[in-house]
Amino acid sequence: MNILKKTSSKIVVIILAIILIIGIVYYSKEDESSVLVLLNDTIEVEYGNTISLEAKDYIDTKQIDEEIISSIQVTTDAINETQTTTNEDGEDIVSKYDYPPVGEYTVTISYKQEQAFVNVNVVDTTAPIFDNVDSTYTLEKGSNMDLSNISTSDLSDVTISINDENVDYENVGSYKATIIATDSYENKTEVEITIEIVTGENDSDESTSAENNTTDITFTDVNETVYVINTSTLNIRSGASTSYSQIGTLSKGTSVKRTGTSDAGWSRIEYNGQTAYASSKYLSTTKPSTTSSNTSSSSSSSSTSAGFDVSSLKVASSTNKIIIVSVSSTSSSNGSFKYYEKSNGTWKTVISTTANLGQYGIGKTREGDRKTPTGTYHFSKLMGIASNPGTIMSYTQITSSMYWCGGENYYNQLVDESVSTHDCDKTKDEHLIDYSPGYKYLAVINYNSSNVYNKGSAIFLHCKTSSPNTDGCIAISESEMKKMMTYIDSSTVIIIDTENNIKSKY
């Protein structure tokens, strides 16, 4: 009986051991198989952004230790965009970009024997941004609206058209029309304009002589380059009235230096070494372009072709690098981003693209207003989650110990907990490493550099995300941001404001 009992006990123990081993193996496999828990099986990426190869962007990593995360492999079948253009010599020029074209792709996440798949749709939902649309255009009777002097910024090809069905080009009057920019993916931007049809100066000088026949005209001094628009030839006169003699003409697109403007509609200019006068309605600071579409890519075009005469800006005398971020109105959350460099005395457009701004536009006054500040600024720091792309300024790679503080003690400052104590509650802080892909590359704008509490903090130039706007920063595509990181230095100036303000205030 004792032998039987002992044998039975051994059997029970063996059975329990087997069950325990099976349980351990089972749960071990369960733990292993639960590593790749997808956050979403399908995601959208805005055209111009890269497809992330970071595991934490696809799977739930909260319960996974860093060692396992680092061993997870992420790959994609996406191939980056290339575009081929033909130069004047008939040679094909291939441009390569750091982002894939619009389309459907697959991201594969692998850990040991396990795999998970995420469908990635690269879409273009960003509408074109007008560079230089005026609110009013003045045309001679019998002329049609010329769209060649209007340009846009967009990653894809843009067609510019006009709905002018209510405009009578043969009769003097004021009419409403709509300028429409449509990109390759049917994203549209529409702007309403006023077209003033007037009697042509060259057709009938007498029509304006009564109004302008006076020598008592006050001019406001200016110093700017202007261009002849909306007429094939512009009469140049010896005085500010059509009663004065004609001393020459300028053809459309010709540039001339303007030294004064008057409320009477006349401009004082320099013509053949002497002071002369011309009708202001046929002069513009915007140079007429020769094309009606524009794409976002690095270029070497003249600085005036983008809508701004950079050389006339006040800051142009103190720097060789200027960024202009412009919007059509203070409530706009999307705008134009242009980077200019001065080389051998000439300003050139290096980068022209679109930008996302604060959800409620520009004009920041306080923390949380979700507006981008206006004004002229420099950059105080270059940082990023990614490794240094080759910056001129010193570069700080973001780690898990870094916060941008929104608390009162260290307001609007970078705090690295591995270096110094951070005694804020962190509820108002940005844990920088959590902001991928936006903070893959970022440049700190020195807004509120005196760290006034609640005036606004963490104002960066950074990479675009899937959001169509920001909390107050400026975001451009990751590929263009990576390039900007290699251009920015301590002298680089960034100007943020409406198009009209930039042309008149800065």
Short mmCIF file of C-alpha atoms in Angstrom, two decimals:
data_model
loop_
_atom_site.label_atom_id
_atom_site.label_comp_id
_atom_site.label_asym_id
_atom_site.label_seq_id
_atom_site.Cartn_x
_atom_site.Cartn_y
_atom_site.Cartn_z
CA MET A 1 0.00 0.00 0.00
CA ASN A 2 2.84 2.41 0.81
CA ILE A 3 4.50 1.59 -2.48
CA LEU A 4 1.25 2.28 -4.32
CA LYS A 5 0.77 5.58 -2.55
CA LYS A 6 4.34 6.64 -3.29
CA THR A 7 3.92 5.67 -6.94
CA SER A 8 0.64 7.60 -7.18
CA SER A 9 2.24 10.66 -5.62
CA LYS A 10 5.10 10.55 -8.10
CA ILE A 11 2.65 10.29 -10.96
CA VAL A 12 0.70 13.29 -9.68
CA VAL A 13 3.90 15.29 -9.30
CA ILE A 14 5.02 14.36 -12.84
CA ILE A 15 1.61 15.30 -14.26
CA LEU A 16 1.66 18.65 -12.44
CA ALA A 17 5.19 19.31 -13.68
CA ILE A 18 4.15 18.55 -17.24
CA ILE A 19 1.16 20.88 -16.93
CA LEU A 20 3.39 23.58 -15.50
CA ILE A 21 5.89 23.21 -18.33
CA ILE A 22 3.13 23.31 -20.94
CA GLY A 23 1.70 26.42 -19.26
CA ILE A 24 5.07 28.15 -19.23
CA VAL A 25 5.65 27.35 -22.90
CA TYR A 26 2.13 28.40 -23.80
CA TYR A 27 2.28 31.72 -21.99
CA SER A 28 5.77 32.31 -23.27
CA LYS A 29 4.45 31.93 -26.80
CA GLU A 30 1.48 34.08 -25.94
CA ASP A 31 3.77 36.83 -24.66
CA GLU A 32 5.95 36.49 -27.73
CA SER A 33 3.01 36.65 -30.11
CA SER A 34 1.54 39.69 -28.38
CA VAL A 35 4.61 41.85 -29.03
CA LEU A 36 3.31 43.18 -32.37
CA VAL A 37 0.00 44.73 -31.35
CA LEU A 38 -0.88 47.19 -34.12
CA LEU A 39 -2.17 50.65 -33.30
CA ASN A 40 -3.88 50.77 -36.73
CA ASP A 41 -3.79 48.45 -39.72
CA THR A 42 -4.17 51.36 -42.17
CA ILE A 43 -2.72 54.87 -41.97
CA GLU A 44 -2.54 57.94 -44.20
CA VAL A 45 0.62 59.94 -44.85
CA GLU A 46 0.49 63.38 -46.45
CA TYR A 47 2.44 63.69 -49.70
CA GLY A 48 5.82 65.27 -48.97
CA ASN A 49 6.39 63.34 -45.73
CA THR A 50 8.47 60.21 -45.34
CA ILE A 51 7.01 56.86 -44.28
CA SER A 52 8.23 56.20 -40.76
CA LEU A 53 10.41 53.19 -40.04
CA GLU A 54 10.02 53.53 -36.27
CA ALA A 55 8.26 50.62 -34.57
CA LYS A 56 6.59 52.86 -31.99
CA ASP A 57 4.64 54.59 -34.78
CA TYR A 58 2.84 51.32 -35.62
CA ILE A 59 2.64 49.11 -32.53
CA ASP A 60 1.73 49.54 -28.88
CA THR A 61 5.08 49.74 -27.08
CA LYS A 62 3.82 50.68 -23.61
CA GLN A 63 4.32 47.18 -22.19
CA ILE A 64 7.45 46.33 -24.18
CA ASP A 65 10.94 46.99 -22.88
CA GLU A 66 13.47 48.98 -24.88
CA GLU A 67 15.58 45.94 -25.74
CA ILE A 68 12.70 44.25 -27.56
CA ILE A 69 11.69 47.50 -29.29
CA SER A 70 15.22 47.98 -30.61
CA SER A 71 15.18 44.49 -32.15
CA ILE A 72 11.92 45.03 -34.05
CA GLN A 73 12.52 45.57 -37.77
CA VAL A 74 10.37 47.90 -39.87
CA THR A 75 10.58 47.94 -43.67
CA THR A 76 8.47 49.31 -46.52
CA ASP A 77 8.08 48.67 -50.22
CA ALA A 78 7.80 52.41 -50.93
CA ILE A 79 10.35 53.96 -53.29
CA ASN A 80 11.11 57.67 -53.06
CA GLU A 81 9.84 60.15 -55.63
CA THR A 82 11.90 61.11 -58.67
CA GLN A 83 11.01 63.73 -61.27
CA THR A 84 12.55 64.19 -64.70
CA THR A 85 12.71 67.55 -66.43
CA THR A 86 14.40 68.62 -69.65
CA ASN A 87 16.77 71.58 -69.69
CA GLU A 88 17.40 74.04 -72.52
CA ASP A 89 19.98 71.73 -74.08
CA GLY A 90 17.48 68.88 -74.30
CA GLU A 91 19.14 66.93 -71.49
CA ASP A 92 17.02 65.03 -68.97
CA ILE A 93 17.58 66.19 -65.39
CA VAL A 94 16.48 63.72 -62.69
CA SER A 95 15.57 65.19 -59.30
CA LYS A 96 15.40 62.83 -56.30
CA TYR A 97 13.33 63.47 -53.18
CA ASP A 98 13.20 62.02 -49.67
CA TYR A 99 9.51 61.09 -49.82
CA PRO A 100 7.43 58.61 -51.86
CA PRO A 101 4.90 59.57 -54.54
CA VAL A 102 1.16 59.38 -53.96
CA GLY A 103 0.08 55.75 -53.81
CA GLU A 104 -0.52 52.68 -51.64
CA TYR A 105 2.31 50.92 -49.83
CA THR A 106 2.90 48.29 -47.18
CA VAL A 107 4.94 48.57 -44.01
CA THR A 108 6.18 45.24 -42.64
CA ILE A 109 6.98 44.94 -38.92
CA SER A 110 9.02 41.89 -37.93
CA TYR A 111 10.03 40.43 -34.57
CA LYS A 112 11.60 36.97 -34.46
CA GLN A 113 9.16 34.70 -36.31
CA GLU A 114 6.26 37.12 -36.09
CA GLN A 115 5.18 39.67 -38.70
CA ALA A 116 2.52 42.37 -38.91
CA PHE A 117 1.52 44.51 -41.86
CA VAL A 118 0.23 48.08 -42.10
CA ASN A 119 -1.31 49.54 -45.24
CA VAL A 120 0.02 53.07 -45.90
CA ASN A 121 -1.85 55.43 -48.20
CA VAL A 122 0.21 58.43 -49.34
CA VAL A 123 -2.30 61.12 -50.25
CA ASP A 124 -2.15 64.72 -51.40
CA THR A 125 -4.82 66.75 -49.61
CA THR A 126 -2.92 70.04 -49.44
CA ALA A 127 -4.30 72.79 -51.65
CA PRO A 128 -1.92 75.11 -53.54
CA ILE A 129 -0.87 78.38 -51.92
CA PHE A 130 -0.94 81.56 -53.98
CA ASP A 131 2.35 83.47 -53.85
CA ASN A 132 1.29 86.84 -55.18
CA VAL A 133 -2.41 87.40 -55.88
CA ASP A 134 -3.47 91.03 -55.57
CA SER A 135 -6.95 91.99 -54.41
CA THR A 136 -7.48 94.34 -57.37
CA TYR A 137 -6.21 94.32 -60.96
CA THR A 138 -6.54 97.32 -63.24
CA LEU A 139 -6.80 96.56 -66.97
CA GLU A 140 -7.13 98.69 -70.04
CA LYS A 141 -10.43 98.40 -71.87
CA GLY A 142 -10.17 95.59 -74.40
CA SER A 143 -7.44 93.73 -72.48
CA ASN A 144 -7.87 90.34 -70.86
CA MET A 145 -6.62 89.17 -67.48
CA ASP A 146 -3.03 87.91 -67.76
CA LEU A 147 -2.45 84.93 -65.44
CA SER A 148 1.25 84.60 -66.25
CA ASN A 149 2.24 86.92 -63.40
CA ILE A 150 0.52 84.72 -60.80
CA SER A 151 2.41 81.84 -59.21
CA THR A 152 1.74 79.22 -56.55
CA SER A 153 3.57 76.85 -54.24
CA ASP A 154 2.65 73.17 -54.25
CA LEU A 155 4.37 69.78 -54.42
CA SER A 156 2.49 68.75 -57.55
CA ASP A 157 1.83 70.54 -60.84
CA VAL A 158 -0.66 73.39 -60.62
CA THR A 159 -3.00 74.85 -63.22
CA ILE A 160 -4.15 78.43 -62.72
CA SER A 161 -7.47 79.48 -64.23
CA ILE A 162 -9.99 82.29 -63.84
CA ASN A 163 -13.76 82.45 -63.61
CA ASP A 164 -14.40 85.83 -65.22
CA GLU A 165 -17.80 85.23 -66.75
CA ASN A 166 -19.13 88.41 -65.08
CA VAL A 167 -16.30 90.62 -66.39
CA ASP A 168 -16.97 92.82 -69.42
CA TYR A 169 -13.48 93.58 -70.69
CA GLU A 170 -14.87 95.95 -73.35
CA ASN A 171 -16.62 98.35 -70.96
CA VAL A 172 -15.23 100.51 -68.15
CA GLY A 173 -16.33 99.33 -64.72
CA SER A 174 -15.55 97.30 -61.61
CA TYR A 175 -16.12 93.53 -61.75
CA LYS A 176 -15.65 90.49 -59.50
CA ALA A 177 -13.77 87.40 -60.67
CA THR A 178 -12.24 84.30 -59.08
CA ILE A 179 -8.68 83.04 -59.55
CA ILE A 180 -8.49 79.25 -59.16
CA ALA A 181 -5.37 77.14 -58.52
CA THR A 182 -5.90 73.39 -59.05
CA ASP A 183 -3.19 70.80 -58.45
CA SER A 184 -2.81 67.35 -59.98
CA TYR A 185 -4.99 65.78 -57.28
CA GLU A 186 -7.86 68.25 -57.66
CA ASN A 187 -7.03 70.23 -54.53
CA LYS A 188 -8.21 73.77 -55.17
CA THR A 189 -7.62 77.24 -53.79
CA GLU A 190 -9.90 80.05 -54.90
CA VAL A 191 -9.38 83.76 -54.36
CA GLU A 192 -11.91 86.44 -55.26
CA ILE A 193 -10.44 89.52 -56.95
CA THR A 194 -11.70 92.79 -58.32
CA ILE A 195 -10.97 93.69 -61.94
CA GLU A 196 -11.12 97.40 -62.73
CA ILE A 197 -11.58 98.08 -66.44
CA VAL A 198 -10.36 101.58 -67.32
CA THR A 199 -9.82 103.63 -70.44
CA GLY A 200 -6.26 102.96 -71.56
CA GLU A 201 -3.81 105.76 -70.89
CA ASN A 202 -2.35 105.35 -74.34
CA ASP A 203 -5.81 105.48 -75.93
CA SER A 204 -7.09 108.61 -74.25
CA ASP A 205 -4.83 110.84 -72.21
CA GLU A 206 -7.61 113.42 -71.94
CA SER A 207 -9.79 111.06 -69.87
CA THR A 208 -7.57 111.52 -66.85
CA SER A 209 -6.09 114.93 -67.51
CA ALA A 210 -8.69 116.84 -65.55
CA GLU A 211 -8.15 114.64 -62.52
CA ASN A 212 -4.35 114.67 -62.63
CA ASN A 213 -3.53 118.04 -64.20
CA THR A 214 -1.97 119.56 -61.11
CA THR A 215 1.49 120.27 -59.82
CA ASP A 216 0.29 120.23 -56.21
CA ILE A 217 0.91 116.50 -55.67
CA THR A 218 2.61 115.17 -52.53
CA PHE A 219 4.85 112.14 -52.91
CA THR A 220 5.83 109.65 -50.24
CA ASP A 221 9.45 108.60 -50.60
CA VAL A 222 10.09 104.92 -51.34
CA ASN A 223 13.03 102.95 -52.69
CA GLU A 224 11.88 99.88 -54.57
CA THR A 225 12.01 98.03 -57.85
CA VAL A 226 8.73 97.91 -59.77
CA TYR A 227 7.62 96.26 -63.01
CA VAL A 228 5.27 97.28 -65.81
CA ILE A 229 2.07 95.20 -65.76
CA ASN A 230 -1.31 95.04 -67.51
CA THR A 231 -0.27 97.11 -70.52
CA SER A 232 1.97 96.45 -73.51
CA THR A 233 3.61 99.90 -73.25
CA LEU A 234 3.54 102.49 -70.49
CA ASN A 235 4.02 106.21 -71.20
CA ILE A 236 6.75 107.95 -69.18
CA ARG A 237 6.17 111.66 -68.58
CA SER A 238 8.13 114.69 -67.40
CA GLY A 239 5.53 115.51 -64.74
CA ALA A 240 2.80 113.89 -62.66
CA SER A 241 -0.03 114.55 -65.08
CA THR A 242 -1.05 113.53 -68.59
CA SER A 243 -0.71 117.19 -69.55
CA TYR A 244 3.06 116.83 -69.26
CA SER A 245 5.10 115.75 -72.26
CA GLN A 246 5.86 112.12 -72.96
CA ILE A 247 9.59 111.44 -72.70
CA GLY A 248 9.58 107.71 -73.37
CA THR A 249 7.86 104.36 -72.88
CA LEU A 250 8.43 101.13 -70.98
CA SER A 251 7.27 97.73 -72.21
CA LYS A 252 5.45 95.14 -70.12
CA GLY A 253 7.71 93.35 -67.63
CA THR A 254 10.40 96.05 -67.68
CA SER A 255 11.81 96.94 -64.28
CA VAL A 256 12.42 100.47 -63.05
CA LYS A 257 13.38 102.08 -59.74
CA ARG A 258 10.49 103.87 -57.99
CA THR A 259 11.43 106.67 -55.61
CA GLY A 260 8.00 108.01 -54.66
CA THR A 261 4.25 107.36 -54.72
CA SER A 262 1.25 109.68 -54.47
CA ASP A 263 -2.41 109.36 -53.59
CA ALA A 264 -3.20 110.90 -56.97
CA GLY A 265 -2.16 107.68 -58.69
CA TRP A 266 1.30 108.66 -59.93
CA SER A 267 4.74 107.18 -59.27
CA ARG A 268 8.04 109.04 -59.31
CA ILE A 269 10.69 106.93 -61.03
CA GLU A 270 14.25 107.05 -62.31
CA TYR A 271 14.29 106.93 -66.11
CA ASN A 272 17.45 107.27 -68.23
CA GLY A 273 19.26 109.09 -65.42
CA GLN A 274 16.48 111.60 -64.72
CA THR A 275 13.39 111.92 -62.58
CA ALA A 276 10.22 110.98 -64.45
CA TYR A 277 6.62 109.99 -63.71
CA ALA A 278 4.28 107.14 -64.65
CA SER A 279 0.79 105.94 -63.75
CA SER A 280 0.93 103.78 -60.59
CA LYS A 281 -1.85 101.47 -61.76
CA TYR A 282 0.52 99.95 -64.33
CA LEU A 283 3.38 99.36 -61.88
CA SER A 284 3.79 96.49 -59.40
CA THR A 285 6.49 95.32 -57.01
CA THR A 286 5.73 91.78 -58.20
CA LYS A 287 7.64 90.74 -61.28
CA PRO A 288 5.44 89.05 -63.91
CA SER A 289 6.42 85.40 -64.25
CA THR A 290 6.57 83.48 -67.50
CA THR A 291 4.75 80.37 -66.23
CA SER A 292 1.40 79.78 -64.59
CA SER A 293 2.37 76.86 -62.40
CA ASN A 294 4.97 76.24 -59.76
CA THR A 295 6.17 73.21 -57.86
CA SER A 296 7.78 72.95 -54.46
CA SER A 297 11.42 72.07 -54.86
CA SER A 298 14.84 73.57 -54.52
CA SER A 299 15.48 76.24 -57.14
CA SER A 300 17.80 79.04 -58.09
CA SER A 301 15.28 81.54 -59.39
CA SER A 302 15.41 85.28 -58.83
CA SER A 303 14.14 86.41 -55.44
CA THR A 304 11.55 88.70 -57.02
CA SER A 305 9.88 85.93 -59.04
CA ALA A 306 8.40 84.55 -55.84
CA GLY A 307 6.48 87.72 -55.06
CA PHE A 308 8.91 89.54 -52.74
CA ASP A 309 11.77 91.86 -53.58
CA VAL A 310 14.05 90.51 -50.85
CA SER A 311 16.76 93.07 -51.55
CA SER A 312 14.43 95.88 -50.45
CA LEU A 313 13.79 94.37 -46.99
CA LYS A 314 15.39 96.17 -44.05
CA VAL A 315 17.06 93.00 -42.78
CA ALA A 316 18.62 92.30 -46.18
CA SER A 317 21.57 94.53 -45.32
CA SER A 318 22.48 92.50 -42.22
CA THR A 319 22.17 88.90 -43.41
CA ASN A 320 22.64 86.69 -46.45
CA LYS A 321 19.89 84.24 -45.44
CA ILE A 322 16.19 85.09 -45.16
CA ILE A 323 13.12 82.87 -44.69
CA ILE A 324 9.73 84.40 -45.51
CA VAL A 325 6.60 82.68 -44.20
CA SER A 326 3.57 84.47 -45.63
CA VAL A 327 -0.19 83.97 -45.43
CA SER A 328 -3.02 85.64 -47.31
CA SER A 329 -4.80 86.71 -44.07
CA THR A 330 -4.23 86.59 -40.31
CA SER A 331 -6.74 83.75 -39.97
CA SER A 332 -4.96 81.48 -42.48
CA SER A 333 -3.53 78.23 -41.09
CA ASN A 334 -1.61 77.44 -44.31
CA GLY A 335 0.87 79.63 -46.10
CA SER A 336 3.93 79.94 -48.28
CA PHE A 337 7.49 79.17 -47.14
CA LYS A 338 10.42 80.60 -49.08
CA TYR A 339 14.11 80.52 -48.26
CA TYR A 340 16.44 83.01 -49.95
CA GLU A 341 20.23 83.24 -50.04
CA LYS A 342 22.42 86.10 -51.21
CA SER A 343 25.39 85.06 -53.33
CA ASN A 344 27.71 87.41 -55.24
CA GLY A 345 25.38 90.28 -54.47
CA THR A 346 22.27 88.56 -55.87
CA TRP A 347 19.38 87.09 -53.88
CA LYS A 348 18.20 83.68 -55.08
CA THR A 349 15.24 81.51 -54.10
CA VAL A 350 16.64 78.24 -52.73
CA ILE A 351 13.51 76.57 -51.31
CA SER A 352 9.87 77.30 -52.14
CA THR A 353 7.17 75.17 -50.55
CA THR A 354 3.97 75.23 -48.49
CA ALA A 355 3.76 75.55 -44.72
CA ASN A 356 1.26 74.61 -42.03
CA LEU A 357 0.77 77.22 -39.31
CA GLY A 358 -1.33 77.65 -36.18
CA GLN A 359 -4.89 76.35 -36.27
CA TYR A 360 -6.22 79.88 -35.73
CA GLY A 361 -3.74 81.67 -37.98
CA ILE A 362 -1.06 84.15 -36.97
CA GLY A 363 -0.67 86.86 -34.32
CA LYS A 364 0.27 84.94 -31.17
CA THR A 365 -0.30 86.76 -27.86
CA ARG A 366 -0.55 84.01 -25.23
CA GLU A 367 -0.02 80.35 -24.43
CA GLY A 368 -2.68 78.09 -25.88
CA ASP A 369 -4.14 80.52 -28.45
CA ARG A 370 -2.99 78.11 -31.21
CA LYS A 371 -1.58 80.99 -33.27
CA THR A 372 1.82 81.41 -34.89
CA PRO A 373 3.67 84.60 -33.88
CA THR A 374 4.30 87.40 -36.37
CA GLY A 375 7.47 89.42 -36.77
CA THR A 376 11.17 88.95 -37.44
CA TYR A 377 13.14 86.29 -35.55
CA HIS A 378 16.35 84.27 -35.53
CA PHE A 379 17.00 80.63 -34.59
CA SER A 380 18.51 79.77 -31.21
CA LYS A 381 18.90 76.00 -31.46
CA LEU A 382 18.78 73.07 -33.90
CA MET A 383 17.49 69.72 -32.60
CA GLY A 384 15.93 66.48 -33.77
CA ILE A 385 14.98 62.92 -32.96
CA ALA A 386 16.99 61.87 -36.02
CA SER A 387 20.77 62.08 -36.22
CA ASN A 388 22.49 65.30 -37.35
CA PRO A 389 21.72 65.87 -41.08
CA GLY A 390 24.83 68.06 -41.48
CA THR A 391 24.07 71.35 -39.75
CA ILE A 392 26.21 74.49 -39.62
CA MET A 393 25.07 75.34 -36.07
CA SER A 394 25.56 72.88 -33.22
CA TYR A 395 22.96 70.10 -33.16
CA THR A 396 21.24 68.45 -30.21
CA GLN A 397 19.85 64.97 -30.74
CA ILE A 398 16.67 64.52 -28.72
CA THR A 399 16.68 61.84 -26.01
CA SER A 400 13.99 60.52 -23.68
CA SER A 401 15.21 62.79 -20.87
CA MET A 402 14.47 66.04 -22.75
CA TYR A 403 11.43 68.26 -22.18
CA TRP A 404 10.41 71.66 -23.50
CA CYS A 405 8.99 73.20 -20.38
CA GLY A 406 5.63 74.95 -20.16
CA GLY A 407 5.77 75.26 -16.39
CA GLU A 408 6.51 78.58 -14.71
CA ASN A 409 9.96 77.72 -13.30
CA TYR A 410 11.57 76.86 -16.65
CA TYR A 411 9.05 78.38 -19.04
CA ASN A 412 9.95 78.12 -22.74
CA GLN A 413 13.25 76.38 -22.02
CA LEU A 414 14.81 73.03 -22.87
CA VAL A 415 15.32 70.87 -19.78
CA ASP A 416 17.43 67.73 -19.93
CA GLU A 417 16.74 65.66 -16.82
CA SER A 418 19.97 63.76 -17.28
CA VAL A 419 21.81 67.03 -16.70
CA SER A 420 19.67 69.17 -14.40
CA THR A 421 16.73 68.83 -12.02
CA HIS A 422 13.29 69.40 -13.47
CA ASP A 423 10.80 70.01 -10.68
CA CYS A 424 7.76 70.95 -12.83
CA ASP A 425 4.71 68.67 -12.84
CA LYS A 426 5.25 68.17 -16.62
CA THR A 427 1.55 68.45 -17.49
CA LYS A 428 2.33 71.54 -19.54
CA ASP A 429 5.63 70.25 -20.94
CA GLU A 430 6.41 68.68 -24.29
CA HIS A 431 8.27 65.40 -23.95
CA LEU A 432 10.13 66.01 -27.18
CA ILE A 433 10.87 62.43 -28.16
CA ASP A 434 7.13 61.67 -28.24
CA TYR A 435 6.58 64.11 -31.13
CA SER A 436 7.62 61.96 -34.07
CA PRO A 437 7.65 62.54 -37.02
CA GLY A 438 7.12 66.27 -36.41
CA TYR A 439 10.27 66.69 -34.35
CA LYS A 440 12.48 64.48 -36.46
CA TYR A 441 14.14 67.79 -37.30
CA LEU A 442 13.33 71.10 -35.63
CA ALA A 443 14.74 74.62 -35.38
CA VAL A 444 13.90 76.70 -32.31
CA ILE A 445 12.57 80.16 -33.20
CA ASN A 446 13.62 82.73 -30.60
CA TYR A 447 10.06 83.90 -29.90
CA ASN A 448 9.65 84.95 -26.24
CA SER A 449 13.36 84.51 -25.62
CA SER A 450 12.95 86.41 -22.33
CA ASN A 451 10.74 83.51 -21.13
CA VAL A 452 7.74 85.60 -20.04
CA TYR A 453 5.31 83.13 -18.49
CA ASN A 454 2.16 82.42 -20.52
CA LYS A 455 3.28 84.56 -23.48
CA GLY A 456 3.84 81.44 -25.59
CA SER A 457 6.39 78.64 -25.68
CA ALA A 458 7.85 75.91 -27.90
CA ILE A 459 7.64 77.83 -31.18
CA PHE A 460 9.53 75.70 -33.68
CA LEU A 461 10.10 75.25 -37.38
CA HIS A 462 9.63 71.49 -37.79
CA CYS A 463 8.47 68.66 -40.07
CA LYS A 464 4.86 68.34 -41.19
CA THR A 465 2.67 65.63 -39.68
CA SER A 466 -0.71 64.26 -40.76
CA SER A 467 -2.38 67.31 -39.16
CA PRO A 468 -3.30 70.15 -41.56
CA ASN A 469 -2.16 72.78 -39.02
CA THR A 470 -0.07 73.24 -35.85
CA ASP A 471 -0.49 74.55 -32.32
CA GLY A 472 1.49 77.66 -33.24
CA CYS A 473 4.63 76.36 -34.92
CA ILE A 474 5.57 76.35 -38.61
CA ALA A 475 5.72 72.96 -40.34
CA ILE A 476 7.13 72.10 -43.76
CA SER A 477 7.66 68.73 -45.43
CA GLU A 478 10.30 66.52 -43.87
CA SER A 479 12.43 66.52 -47.02
CA GLU A 480 12.53 70.33 -47.16
CA MET A 481 13.07 70.58 -43.40
CA LYS A 482 16.08 68.30 -43.64
CA LYS A 483 17.55 70.63 -46.26
CA MET A 484 16.78 73.72 -44.16
CA MET A 485 18.70 72.24 -41.24
CA THR A 486 21.85 72.37 -43.36
CA TYR A 487 21.30 76.04 -44.32
CA ILE A 488 20.33 77.67 -41.01
CA ASP A 489 23.00 79.55 -39.11
CA SER A 490 23.01 82.22 -36.37
CA SER A 491 22.46 85.00 -38.93
CA THR A 492 19.42 83.43 -40.61
CA VAL A 493 16.32 85.62 -40.31
CA ILE A 494 12.74 84.36 -40.46
CA ILE A 495 9.89 86.78 -41.21
CA ILE A 496 6.30 85.71 -40.48
CA ASP A 497 3.30 87.84 -41.50
CA THR A 498 0.66 88.43 -44.15
CA GLU A 499 1.79 88.97 -47.74
CA ASN A 500 0.74 92.62 -47.71
CA ASN A 501 2.47 93.36 -44.40
CA ILE A 502 5.71 91.76 -45.51
CA LYS A 503 5.79 93.91 -48.64
CA SER A 504 5.09 97.14 -46.71
CA LYS A 505 6.45 96.72 -43.14
CA TYR A 506 9.70 94.80 -43.38
#
